[in-house]
Structure formats: C-alpha cells, structure tokens
Coordinates of C-alpha atoms in Angstrom, one line a residue:
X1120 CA -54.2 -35.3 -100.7
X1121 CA -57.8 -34.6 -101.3
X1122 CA -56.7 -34.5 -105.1
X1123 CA -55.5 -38.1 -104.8
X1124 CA -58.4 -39.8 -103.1
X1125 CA -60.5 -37.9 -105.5
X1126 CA -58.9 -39.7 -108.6
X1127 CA -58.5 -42.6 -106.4
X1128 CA -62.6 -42.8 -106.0
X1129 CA -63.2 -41.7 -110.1
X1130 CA -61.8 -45.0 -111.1
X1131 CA -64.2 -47.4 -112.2
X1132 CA -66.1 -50.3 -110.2
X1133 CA -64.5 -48.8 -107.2
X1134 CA -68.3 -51.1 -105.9
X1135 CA -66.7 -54.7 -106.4
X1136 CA -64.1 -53.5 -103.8
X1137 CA -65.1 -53.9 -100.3
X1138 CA -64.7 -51.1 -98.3
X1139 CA -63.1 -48.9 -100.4
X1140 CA -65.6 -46.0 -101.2
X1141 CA -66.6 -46.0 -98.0
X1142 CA -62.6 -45.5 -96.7
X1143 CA -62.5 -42.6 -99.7
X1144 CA -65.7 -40.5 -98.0
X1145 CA -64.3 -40.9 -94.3
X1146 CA -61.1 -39.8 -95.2
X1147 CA -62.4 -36.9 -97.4
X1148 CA -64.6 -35.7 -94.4
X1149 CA -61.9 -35.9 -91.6
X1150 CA -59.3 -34.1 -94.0
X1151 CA -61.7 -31.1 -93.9
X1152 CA -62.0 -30.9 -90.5
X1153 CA -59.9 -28.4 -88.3
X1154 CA -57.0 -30.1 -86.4
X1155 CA -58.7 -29.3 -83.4
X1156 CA -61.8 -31.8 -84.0
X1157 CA -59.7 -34.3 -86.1
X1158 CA -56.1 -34.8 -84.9
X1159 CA -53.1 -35.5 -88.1
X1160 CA -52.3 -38.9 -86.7
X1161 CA -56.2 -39.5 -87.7
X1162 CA -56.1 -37.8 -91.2
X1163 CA -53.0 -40.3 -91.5
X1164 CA -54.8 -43.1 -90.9
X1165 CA -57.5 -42.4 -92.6
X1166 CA -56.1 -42.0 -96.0
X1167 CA -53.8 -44.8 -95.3
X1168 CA -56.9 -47.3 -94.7
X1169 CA -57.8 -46.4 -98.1
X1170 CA -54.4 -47.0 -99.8
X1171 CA -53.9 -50.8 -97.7
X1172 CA -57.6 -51.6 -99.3
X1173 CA -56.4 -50.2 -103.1
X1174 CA -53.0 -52.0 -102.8
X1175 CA -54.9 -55.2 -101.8
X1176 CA -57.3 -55.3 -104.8
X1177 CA -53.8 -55.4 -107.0
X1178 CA -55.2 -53.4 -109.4
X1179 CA -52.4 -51.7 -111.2
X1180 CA -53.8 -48.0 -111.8
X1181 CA -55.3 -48.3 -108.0
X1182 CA -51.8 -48.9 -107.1
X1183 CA -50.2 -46.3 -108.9
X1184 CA -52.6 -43.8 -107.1
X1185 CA -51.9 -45.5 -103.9
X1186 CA -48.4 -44.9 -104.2
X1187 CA -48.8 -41.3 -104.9
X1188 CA -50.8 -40.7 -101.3
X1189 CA -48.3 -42.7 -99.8
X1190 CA -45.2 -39.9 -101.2
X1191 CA -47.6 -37.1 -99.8
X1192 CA -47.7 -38.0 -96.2
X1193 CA -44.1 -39.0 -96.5
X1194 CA -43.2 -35.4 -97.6
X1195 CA -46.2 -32.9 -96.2
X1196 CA -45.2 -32.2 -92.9
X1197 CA -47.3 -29.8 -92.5
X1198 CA -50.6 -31.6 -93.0
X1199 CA -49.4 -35.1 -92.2
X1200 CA -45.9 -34.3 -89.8
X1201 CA -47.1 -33.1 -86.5
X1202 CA -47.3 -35.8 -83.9
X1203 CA -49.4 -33.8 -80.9
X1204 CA -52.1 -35.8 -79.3
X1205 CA -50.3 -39.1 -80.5
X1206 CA -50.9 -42.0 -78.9
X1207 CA -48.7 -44.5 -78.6
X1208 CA -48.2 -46.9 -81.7
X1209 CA -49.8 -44.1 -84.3
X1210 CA -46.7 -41.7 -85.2
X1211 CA -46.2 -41.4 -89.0
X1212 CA -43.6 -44.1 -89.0
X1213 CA -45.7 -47.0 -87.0
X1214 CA -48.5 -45.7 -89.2
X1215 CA -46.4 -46.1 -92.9
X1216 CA -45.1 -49.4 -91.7
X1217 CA -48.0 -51.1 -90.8
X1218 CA -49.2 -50.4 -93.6
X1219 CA -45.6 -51.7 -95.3
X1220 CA -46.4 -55.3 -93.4
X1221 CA -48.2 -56.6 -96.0
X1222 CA -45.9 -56.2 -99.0
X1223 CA -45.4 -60.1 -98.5
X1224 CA -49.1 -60.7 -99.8
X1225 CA -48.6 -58.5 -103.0
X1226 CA -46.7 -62.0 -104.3
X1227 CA -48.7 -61.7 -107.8
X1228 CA -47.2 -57.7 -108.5
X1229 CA -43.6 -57.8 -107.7
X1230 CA -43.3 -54.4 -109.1
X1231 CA -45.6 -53.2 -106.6
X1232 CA -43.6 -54.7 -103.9
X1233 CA -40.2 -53.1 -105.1
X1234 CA -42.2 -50.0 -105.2
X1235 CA -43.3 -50.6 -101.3
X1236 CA -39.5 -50.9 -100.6
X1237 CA -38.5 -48.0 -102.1
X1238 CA -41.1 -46.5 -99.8
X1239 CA -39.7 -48.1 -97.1
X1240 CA -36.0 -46.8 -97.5
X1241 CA -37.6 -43.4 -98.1
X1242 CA -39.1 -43.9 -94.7
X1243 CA -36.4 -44.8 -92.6
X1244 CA -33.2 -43.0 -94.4
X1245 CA -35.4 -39.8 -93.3
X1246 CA -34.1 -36.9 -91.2
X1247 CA -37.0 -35.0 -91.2
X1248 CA -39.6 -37.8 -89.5
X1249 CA -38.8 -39.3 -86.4
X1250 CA -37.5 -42.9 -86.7
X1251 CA -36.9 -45.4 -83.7
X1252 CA -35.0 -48.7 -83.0
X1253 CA -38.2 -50.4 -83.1
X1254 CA -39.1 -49.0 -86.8
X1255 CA -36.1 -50.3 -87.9
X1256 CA -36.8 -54.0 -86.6
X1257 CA -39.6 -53.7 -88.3
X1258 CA -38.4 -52.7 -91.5
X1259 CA -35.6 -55.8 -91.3
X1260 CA -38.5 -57.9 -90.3
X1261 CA -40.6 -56.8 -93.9
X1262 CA -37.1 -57.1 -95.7
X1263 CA -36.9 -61.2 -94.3
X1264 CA -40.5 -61.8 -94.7
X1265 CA -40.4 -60.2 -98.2
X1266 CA -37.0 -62.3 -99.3
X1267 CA -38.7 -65.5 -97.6
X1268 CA -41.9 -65.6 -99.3
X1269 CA -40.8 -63.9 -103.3
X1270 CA -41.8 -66.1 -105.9
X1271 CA -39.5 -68.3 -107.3
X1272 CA -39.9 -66.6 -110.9
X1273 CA -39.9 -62.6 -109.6
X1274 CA -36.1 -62.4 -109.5
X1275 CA -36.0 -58.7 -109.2
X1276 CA -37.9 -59.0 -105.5
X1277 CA -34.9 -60.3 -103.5
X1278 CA -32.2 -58.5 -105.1
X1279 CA -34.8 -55.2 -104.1
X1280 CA -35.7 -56.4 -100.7
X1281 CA -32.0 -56.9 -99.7
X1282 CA -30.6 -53.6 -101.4
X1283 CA -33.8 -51.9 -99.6
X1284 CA -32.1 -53.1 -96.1
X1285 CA -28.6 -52.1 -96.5
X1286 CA -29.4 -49.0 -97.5
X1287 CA -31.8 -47.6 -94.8
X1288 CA -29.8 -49.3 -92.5
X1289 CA -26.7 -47.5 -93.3
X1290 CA -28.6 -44.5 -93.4
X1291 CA -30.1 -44.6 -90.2
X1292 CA -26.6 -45.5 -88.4
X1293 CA -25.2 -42.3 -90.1
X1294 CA -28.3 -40.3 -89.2
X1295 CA -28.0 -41.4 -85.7
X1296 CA -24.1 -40.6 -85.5
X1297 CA -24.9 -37.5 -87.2
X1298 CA -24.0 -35.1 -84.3
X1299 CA -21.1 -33.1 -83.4
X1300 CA -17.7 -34.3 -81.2
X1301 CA -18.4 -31.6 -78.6
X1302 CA -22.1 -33.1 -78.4
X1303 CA -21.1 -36.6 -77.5
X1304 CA -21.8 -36.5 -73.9
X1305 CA -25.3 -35.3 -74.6
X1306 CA -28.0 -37.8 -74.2
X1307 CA -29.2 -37.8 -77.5
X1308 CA -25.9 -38.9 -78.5
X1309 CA -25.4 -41.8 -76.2
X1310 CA -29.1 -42.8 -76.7
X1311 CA -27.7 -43.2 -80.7
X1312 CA -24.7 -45.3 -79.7
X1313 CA -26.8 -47.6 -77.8
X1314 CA -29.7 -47.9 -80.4
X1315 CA -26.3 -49.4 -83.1
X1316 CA -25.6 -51.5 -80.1
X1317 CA -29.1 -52.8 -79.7
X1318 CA -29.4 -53.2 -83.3
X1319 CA -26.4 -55.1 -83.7
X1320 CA -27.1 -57.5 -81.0
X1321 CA -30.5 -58.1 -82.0
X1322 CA -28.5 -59.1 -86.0
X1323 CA -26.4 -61.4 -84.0
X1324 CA -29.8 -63.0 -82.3
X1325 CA -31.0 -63.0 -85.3
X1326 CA -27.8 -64.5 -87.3
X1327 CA -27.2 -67.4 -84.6
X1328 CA -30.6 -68.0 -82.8
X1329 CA -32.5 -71.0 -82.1
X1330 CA -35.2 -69.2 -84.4
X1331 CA -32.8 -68.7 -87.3
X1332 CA -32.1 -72.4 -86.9
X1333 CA -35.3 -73.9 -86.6
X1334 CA -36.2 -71.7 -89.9
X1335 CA -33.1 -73.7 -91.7
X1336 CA -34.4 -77.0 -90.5
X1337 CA -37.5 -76.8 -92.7
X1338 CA -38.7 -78.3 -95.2
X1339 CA -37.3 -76.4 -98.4
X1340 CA -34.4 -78.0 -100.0
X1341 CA -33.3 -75.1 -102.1
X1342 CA -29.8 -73.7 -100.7
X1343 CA -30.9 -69.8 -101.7
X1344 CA -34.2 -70.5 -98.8
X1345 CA -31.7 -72.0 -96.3
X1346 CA -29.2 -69.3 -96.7
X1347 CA -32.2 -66.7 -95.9
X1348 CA -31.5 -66.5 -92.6
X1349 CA -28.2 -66.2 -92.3
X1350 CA -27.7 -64.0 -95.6
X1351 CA -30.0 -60.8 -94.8
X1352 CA -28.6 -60.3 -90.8
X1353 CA -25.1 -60.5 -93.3
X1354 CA -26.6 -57.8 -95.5
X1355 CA -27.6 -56.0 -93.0
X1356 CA -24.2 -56.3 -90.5
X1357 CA -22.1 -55.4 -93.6
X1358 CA -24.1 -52.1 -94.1
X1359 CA -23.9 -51.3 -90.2
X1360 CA -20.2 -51.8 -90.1
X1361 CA -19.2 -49.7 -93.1
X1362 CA -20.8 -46.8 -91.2
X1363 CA -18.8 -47.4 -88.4
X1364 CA -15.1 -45.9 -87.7
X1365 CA -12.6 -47.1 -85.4
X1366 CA -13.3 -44.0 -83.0
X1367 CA -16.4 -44.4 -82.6
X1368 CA -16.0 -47.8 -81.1
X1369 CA -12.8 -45.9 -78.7
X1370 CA -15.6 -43.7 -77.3
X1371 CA -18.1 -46.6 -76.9
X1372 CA -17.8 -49.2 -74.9
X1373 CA -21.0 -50.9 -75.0
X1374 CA -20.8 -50.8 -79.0
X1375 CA -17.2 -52.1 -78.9
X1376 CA -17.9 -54.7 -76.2
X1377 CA -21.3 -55.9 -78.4
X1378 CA -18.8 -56.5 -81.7
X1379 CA -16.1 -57.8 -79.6
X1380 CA -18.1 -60.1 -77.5
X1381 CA -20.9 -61.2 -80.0
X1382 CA -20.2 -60.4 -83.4
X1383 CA -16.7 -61.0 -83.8
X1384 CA -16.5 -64.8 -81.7
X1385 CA -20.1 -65.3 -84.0
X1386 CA -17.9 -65.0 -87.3
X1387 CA -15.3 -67.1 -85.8
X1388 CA -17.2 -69.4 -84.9
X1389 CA -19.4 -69.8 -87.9
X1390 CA -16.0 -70.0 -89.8
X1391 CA -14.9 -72.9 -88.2
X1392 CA -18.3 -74.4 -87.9
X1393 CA -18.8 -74.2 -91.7
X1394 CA -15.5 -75.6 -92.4
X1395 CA -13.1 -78.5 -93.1
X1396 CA -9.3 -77.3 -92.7
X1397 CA -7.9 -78.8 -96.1
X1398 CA -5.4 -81.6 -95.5
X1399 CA -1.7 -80.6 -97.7
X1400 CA -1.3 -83.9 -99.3
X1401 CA -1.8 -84.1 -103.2
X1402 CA -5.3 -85.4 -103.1
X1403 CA -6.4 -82.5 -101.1
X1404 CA -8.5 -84.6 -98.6
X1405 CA -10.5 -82.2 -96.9
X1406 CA -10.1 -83.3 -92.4
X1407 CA -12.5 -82.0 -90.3
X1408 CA -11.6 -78.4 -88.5
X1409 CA -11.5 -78.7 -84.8
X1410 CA -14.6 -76.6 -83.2
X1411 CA -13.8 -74.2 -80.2
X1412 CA -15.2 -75.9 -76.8
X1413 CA -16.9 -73.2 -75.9
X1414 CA -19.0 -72.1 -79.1
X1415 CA -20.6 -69.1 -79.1
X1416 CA -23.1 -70.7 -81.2
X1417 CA -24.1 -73.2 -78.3
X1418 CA -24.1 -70.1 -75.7
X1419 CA -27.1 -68.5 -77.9
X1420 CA -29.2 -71.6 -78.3
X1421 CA -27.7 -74.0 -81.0
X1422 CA -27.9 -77.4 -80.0
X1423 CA -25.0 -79.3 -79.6
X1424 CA -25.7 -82.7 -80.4
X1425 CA -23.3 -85.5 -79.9
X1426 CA -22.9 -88.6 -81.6
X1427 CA -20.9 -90.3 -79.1
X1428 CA -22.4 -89.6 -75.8
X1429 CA -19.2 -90.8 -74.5
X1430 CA -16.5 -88.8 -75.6
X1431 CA -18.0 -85.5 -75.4
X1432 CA -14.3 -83.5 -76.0
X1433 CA -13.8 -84.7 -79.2
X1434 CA -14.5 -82.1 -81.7
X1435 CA -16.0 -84.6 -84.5
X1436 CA -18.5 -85.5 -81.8
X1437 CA -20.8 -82.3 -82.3
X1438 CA -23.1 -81.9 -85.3
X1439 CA -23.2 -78.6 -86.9
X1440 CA -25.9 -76.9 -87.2
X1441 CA -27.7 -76.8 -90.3
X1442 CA -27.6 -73.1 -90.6
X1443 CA -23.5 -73.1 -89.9
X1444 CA -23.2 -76.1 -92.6
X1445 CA -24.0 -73.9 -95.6
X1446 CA -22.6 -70.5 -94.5
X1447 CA -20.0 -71.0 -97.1
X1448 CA -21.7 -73.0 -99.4
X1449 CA -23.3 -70.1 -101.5
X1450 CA -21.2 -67.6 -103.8
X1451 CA -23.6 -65.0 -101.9
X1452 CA -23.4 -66.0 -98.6
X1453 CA -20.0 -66.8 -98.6
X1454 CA -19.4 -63.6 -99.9
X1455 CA -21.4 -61.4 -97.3
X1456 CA -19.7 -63.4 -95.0
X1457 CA -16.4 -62.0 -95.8
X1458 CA -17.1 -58.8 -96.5
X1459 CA -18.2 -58.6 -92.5
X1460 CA -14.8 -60.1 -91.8
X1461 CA -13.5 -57.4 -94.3
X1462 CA -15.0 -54.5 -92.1
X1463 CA -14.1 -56.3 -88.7
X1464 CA -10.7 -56.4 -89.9
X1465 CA -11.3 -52.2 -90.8
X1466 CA -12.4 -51.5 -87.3
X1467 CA -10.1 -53.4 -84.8
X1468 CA -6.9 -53.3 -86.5
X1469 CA -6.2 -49.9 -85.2
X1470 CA -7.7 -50.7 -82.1
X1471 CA -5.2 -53.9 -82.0
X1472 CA -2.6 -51.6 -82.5
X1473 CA -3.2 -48.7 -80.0
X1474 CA -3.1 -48.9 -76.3
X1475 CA -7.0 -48.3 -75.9
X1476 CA -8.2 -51.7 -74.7
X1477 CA -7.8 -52.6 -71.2
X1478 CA -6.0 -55.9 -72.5
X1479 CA -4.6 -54.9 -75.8
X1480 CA -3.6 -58.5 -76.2
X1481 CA -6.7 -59.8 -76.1
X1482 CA -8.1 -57.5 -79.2
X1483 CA -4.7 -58.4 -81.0
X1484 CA -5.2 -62.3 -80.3
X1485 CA -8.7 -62.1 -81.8
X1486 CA -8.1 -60.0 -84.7
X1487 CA -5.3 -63.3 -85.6
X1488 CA -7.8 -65.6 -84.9
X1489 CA -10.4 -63.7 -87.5
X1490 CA -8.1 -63.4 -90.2
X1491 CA -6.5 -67.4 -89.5
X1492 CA -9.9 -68.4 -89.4
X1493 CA -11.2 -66.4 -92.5
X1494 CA -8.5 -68.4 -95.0
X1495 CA -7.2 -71.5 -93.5
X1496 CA -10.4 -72.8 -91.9
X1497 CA -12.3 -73.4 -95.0
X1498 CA -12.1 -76.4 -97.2
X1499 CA -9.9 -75.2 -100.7
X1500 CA -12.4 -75.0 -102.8
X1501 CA -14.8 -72.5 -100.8
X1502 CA -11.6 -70.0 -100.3
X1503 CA -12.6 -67.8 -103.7
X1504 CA -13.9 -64.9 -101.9
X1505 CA -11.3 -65.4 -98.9
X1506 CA -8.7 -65.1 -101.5
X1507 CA -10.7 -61.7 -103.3
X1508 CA -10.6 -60.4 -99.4
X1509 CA -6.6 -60.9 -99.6
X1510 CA -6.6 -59.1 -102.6
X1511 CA -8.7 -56.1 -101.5
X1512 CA -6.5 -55.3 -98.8
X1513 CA -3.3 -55.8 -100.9
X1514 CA -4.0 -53.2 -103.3
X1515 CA -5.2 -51.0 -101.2
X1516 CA -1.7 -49.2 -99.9
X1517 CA -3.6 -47.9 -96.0
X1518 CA -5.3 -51.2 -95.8
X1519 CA -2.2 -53.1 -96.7
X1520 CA 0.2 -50.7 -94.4
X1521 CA -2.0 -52.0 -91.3
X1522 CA -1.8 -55.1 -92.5
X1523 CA 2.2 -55.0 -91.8
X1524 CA 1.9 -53.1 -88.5
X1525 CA -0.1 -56.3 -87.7
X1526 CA 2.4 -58.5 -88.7
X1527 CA 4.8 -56.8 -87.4
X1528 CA 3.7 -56.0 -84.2
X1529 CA 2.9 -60.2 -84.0
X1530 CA 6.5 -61.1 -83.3
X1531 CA 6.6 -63.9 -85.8
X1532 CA 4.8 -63.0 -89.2
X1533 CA 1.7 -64.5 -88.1
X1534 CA -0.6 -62.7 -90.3
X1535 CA 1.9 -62.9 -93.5
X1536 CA 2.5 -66.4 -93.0
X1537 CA -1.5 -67.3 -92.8
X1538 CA -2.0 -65.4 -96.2
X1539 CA 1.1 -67.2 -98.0
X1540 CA -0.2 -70.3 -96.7
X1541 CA -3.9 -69.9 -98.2
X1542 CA -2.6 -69.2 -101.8
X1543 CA 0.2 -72.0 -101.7
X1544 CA -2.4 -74.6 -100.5
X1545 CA -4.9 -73.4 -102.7
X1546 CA -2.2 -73.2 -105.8
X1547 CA -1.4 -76.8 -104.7
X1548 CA -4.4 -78.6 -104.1
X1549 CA -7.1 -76.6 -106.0
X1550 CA -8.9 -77.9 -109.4
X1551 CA -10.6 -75.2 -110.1
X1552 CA -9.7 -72.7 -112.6
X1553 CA -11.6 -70.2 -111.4
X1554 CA -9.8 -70.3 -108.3
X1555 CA -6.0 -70.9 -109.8
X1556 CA -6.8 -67.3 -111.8
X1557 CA -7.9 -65.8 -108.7
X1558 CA -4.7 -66.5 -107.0
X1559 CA -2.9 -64.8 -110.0
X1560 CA -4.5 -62.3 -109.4
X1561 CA -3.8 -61.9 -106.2
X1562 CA 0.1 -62.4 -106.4
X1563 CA -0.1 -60.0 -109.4
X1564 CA -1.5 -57.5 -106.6
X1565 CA 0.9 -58.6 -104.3
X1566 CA 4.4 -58.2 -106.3
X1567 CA 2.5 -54.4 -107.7
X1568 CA 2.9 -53.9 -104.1
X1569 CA 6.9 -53.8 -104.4
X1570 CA 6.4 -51.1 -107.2
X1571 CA 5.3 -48.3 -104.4
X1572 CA 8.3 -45.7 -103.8
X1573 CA 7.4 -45.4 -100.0
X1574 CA 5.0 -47.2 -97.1
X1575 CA 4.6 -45.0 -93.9
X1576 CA 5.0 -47.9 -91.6
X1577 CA 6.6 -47.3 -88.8
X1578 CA 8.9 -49.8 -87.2
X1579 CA 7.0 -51.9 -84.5
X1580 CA 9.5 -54.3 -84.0

C-alpha cells in the first residue's frame, strides 16, 4: 500500500487538488504505526480518504492508481482484514461502500464507474470478508442510483450497473446457502435463509412501493427512465431465484411464505395490471382484463383511484398505476418479467405436485393462475417473450415432463389448453411477423417433442 500512495503522491500538481497531499502524509504515517497505536479499520480509512479525493478530481492516471489501493485492501487481509476494535459502521465492507456511493457523480468517466462496479461485485461475491444484508441493500441502492442517473450517451453504464447486481446478488445467496444439510439447524444457517427472505421482501417493496411509484410519476418521458424501477428489482429477483431450489423453500417456511405471499400475487398482479386480455374477433380489439379486487398492489401502497366514485366493483373503474402500465411495454422489461415467472414456475411446480403444503391446492391454484396470467392476460402483440417462455420449457424434456404432471394432475388440461390458446390467438390476430415466426418456432419445438423415444411421467390421473 505504502507503494501505491507513494506513486499516488509523485504525480504532478497533486497542489490544485484540495486535500489530497495532505490525505497521502496521514495515511503514510498511520500505516507505519503498530496496530496497537493505530487500529486496521483506521489504516482503512485512511488510505480510502485518499482514493474518494483522487477518484473525485477525475483525473484518469489518479484513477488508475486509485483503483489499484482499492484491490489491496480488498485482498490483504492481513494488513487491511482484521476487524478488532471495530466500531460499528467501519468494517471493510461499510468502509469500501461508502466509498462506492459516489460512483453516480463520476457521470463524465463512465469507464471509471464500470471499474467501481466491478469493485463492487468483487466486494460482495466475497467469501473471505464478511458481508451483511445491509451491504447488499446498499450495493442494490448504488446499482439504481447508478442506472438512474447514466448519461444518455454512456451506453455501456447500465448494461454494467445491472450485470454488476445480478451477479453479486446471486453470489451472495449461494454464499449464504453455502453450508452443509446436517448444518441446517445451526443458526448461522437459519440466519442465511432469513437474510434471502428479507432481501426478497425488501425487492418486492421495492418492485410495488409507493416510492417506486412516485419515481415513475416524474417528469422524464423516456420509457427506459420509467422502467427503472421496476426493471432492476426484476434483475435482481431473476438472479435470486435461479439460486434457489425447490428444497430449499420445503425446509423454509418464512422464504416460501415471502414468494408465495408477496412475490408470486405481485407478478400476478402486475400481469393483469399491465394488460388488456385480447378480444378473438378478426380485428383483434384489445378489452380491458378484469383486475383482482383485492390487489396486492393496493395492499403495498398503490393508489387505487376510481373514475366513478359510484361503482367502485367495476374493474375499469381503477386506474393503473403508471409503473404497472409499462411493465410490458419494453422488450427488457417485459422480458425480466418473464424470466421471474420462468423461475417461479421452476420452484413451485414441484412443490404443486408434492404433498408439502399444508393446502396443496392452494400452491396448485396459484401456479395456474401464474402461468394463465403470464400468456392470456396480455394484449397479442406484447406476448413475444410469453411465447419464447413456452418455448423454453418445451424443449427442455424435465421442464416440459412437469409441465404434464401439471396438466395432468389439473383434471381438465388446464395448463395445455392456456398454452394452445396463446399461440392460436396470437396466430389469428397478430400482425407482426416477428411474432408469427416466433410461434413457428415454438410449434416446431412442440411437434420435436413427439420425436423423444420415452417421458418419465408418471400417470397422475
């Protein structure tokens, strides 16, 4: 380290920038001292007061030096790791990603936030520094801020800030579920399971909240700013799920009862909210999809408005919030949104089709209503990725083989039925040739599926 302030104070003019030198001597002297008289957490913030000031000058080579100080207390445990005589607030993590918050004002060197985000999935994908629930809020937080505020013209900062949170979120929820079976009763294991459940209600908040809302309602008129809240919690649900297996959720209720009672009815209802059910006649006039009563959305804060005050059970009579209008609307959006009903379809089909729920009929009736929802609720011509999901799961032979047991096990071809009736209604009414070659596609997919020489399903009915 004392090689990298060194080069750090060498570099000319270091005068012009306040502070600076001054930063370079204090953190020289304390890294000297014994860590009796000057405690790691102090050497860490010393050195890291002089990389915030460097970083804020935007000068490229003061950057560049920056970044390397920053990789040495990331990696020297030894000088930099030990956390005695910590107070609260100051452990290695809190310390990085304070320093982290301002990536947002580094607008004018998008290369030196990508760099900063790199740093920040190096941070919290770690297994050797201790990371907490309230990092990782952070991190999502520096993620949004960073997606919110990119320049129009840096086009590589939102592509970086949202492959920076799925990938540290996915690697924290395996990090945390990183312990044995026999474990699972230890605390440190339930404390891991609750953290996922925390962190996915706190996504749901964040996906569906009066805050999220009012953020839509602004000002900007450009559909990729109004999709920002609603597209990173996506992101960042979509990462957390795929590190998810349906036994995990058997041996966790509060993690099970957090999808099942938040996530899951918030995709539905989004669904519904963001769609018009497409009318069967030839001119494909799009009717308005009946909203559930009792909307999840309304439960979390969304304001149901009514237009007529005096027919409040009639399901045109509630405006939609903004946030809900275009969750559909963008090829990105729409297609995080599916993928989540993608993985919520991985996890509770084999929980629909087991005895583990207390009310297996309840699970069962849901999972329909998700997959219903997913491609008959939107209008025709927002179906595309609906249509790729179909698809995904047809030519996948395990994925395909639950899919069966599902229909199956419904009694009257339920889940076949809703899948026929997307592509015929979409080969019917749609315009788009995009669309008409997706549903080749996916019939192509579907009559491959009659070239397989066996399916283990077993007989449900």
């Amino acid at each position: 380290m004392e090689t990298v302030l060194n080069k750090l104070g060498n570099q000319p003019d270091l005068k012009s920038i306040n502070g600076l030198l001054e930063a370079i001597q204090q953190a020289k002297k304390n890294l000297k001292e014994p860590p009796s008289q000057c405690h790691p957490f102090e050497k860490r913030q010393d050195c890291i007061n002089c990389f915030s000031i460097a970083l804020a000058s935007k000068r490229s080579k003061l950057a560049a030096i920056s970044f390397e100080g920053i990789q040495i207390i990331l990696r020297d445990n030894a000088d930099f790791g030990s956390e005695d005589h910590t107070p609260e607030g100051q452990s290695r993590a809190e310390q990085l990603i304070s320093l982290l918050f301002d990536i947002p004002q580094w607008h004018e060197s998008p290369a030196n936030q990508c760099q900063a985000l790199t740093v920040l999935v190096q941070l919290l994908s770690s297994t050797e520094i201790p990371i907490g629930l309230k990092d990782v809020l952070n991190g999502i937080e520096i993620c949004e801020q960073v997606f919110s505020v990119a320049a129009a013209h840096a086009n590589s900062v939102r592509p970086a800030a949202r492959a920076a949170l799925t990938q540290f979120l996915n690697s924290y929820v395996q990090n945390r579920l990183a312990i044995s079976f026999e474990e699972e009763e230890q605390t440190e294991h339930i404390g891991a399971r609750m953290d996922i459940t925390a962190l996915i209600s706190e996504l749901v908040a964040r996906m569906v909240g009066r805050s999220t809302v009012e953020r839509a309602l602004g000002k900007e008129n450009d559909l990729v700013q109004k999709q920002q809240p609603l597209l990173l919690p996506l992101d960042a649900l979509i990462s957390i799920l795929s590190a998810l297996e349906p036994s995990i959720l058997e041996r966790h209720r509060p993690l099970f009862n957090s999808i099942k009672g938040e996530l899951l009815p918030a995709i539905i209802c989004y669904l519904h909210a963001s769609g018009r059910k497409s009318s069967p006649n030839p001119e494909c006039s799009d009717l308005p999809t009946p909203i559930p009563k009792a909307s999840l959305l309304s439960r979390v804060g969304r304001k149901q408005l009514s237009t007529d005050t005096s027919n409040t059970n009639s399901p045109s009579s509630a405006i939609i919030s903004p946030t809900a209008k275009i969750a559909l609307e963008g090829a990105e959006s729409a297609r995080s949104f599916n993928h989540v009903v993608e993985q919520l379809l991985r996890l509770f089909t084999p929980l629909a089709l087991s005895s583990f729920n207390s009310d297996p009929n309840e699970i069962f009736v849901l999972t329909e209503e998700l997959w219903r929802s997913a491609l008959l609720v939107p209008p025709i011509s927002r179906r595309t990725e609906a249509i790729r999901l179909i698809k995904r799961r047809c030519i996948d032979q395990n994925s395909f083989g639950d899919f069966l047991q599902l229909n199956c096990a419904s009694g009257k071809d339920s889940f076949w039925l809703y899948l026929i009736e997307c592509l015929e209604e979409c080969c019917c009414c749609s315009n788009n040739d995009k669309m008409a070659i997706e549903v080749l596609r996916t019939l192509a997919a579907l009559v491959g599926i009659y070239s397989w020489t066996s399916l283990d399903i077993p007989n449900t009915r």
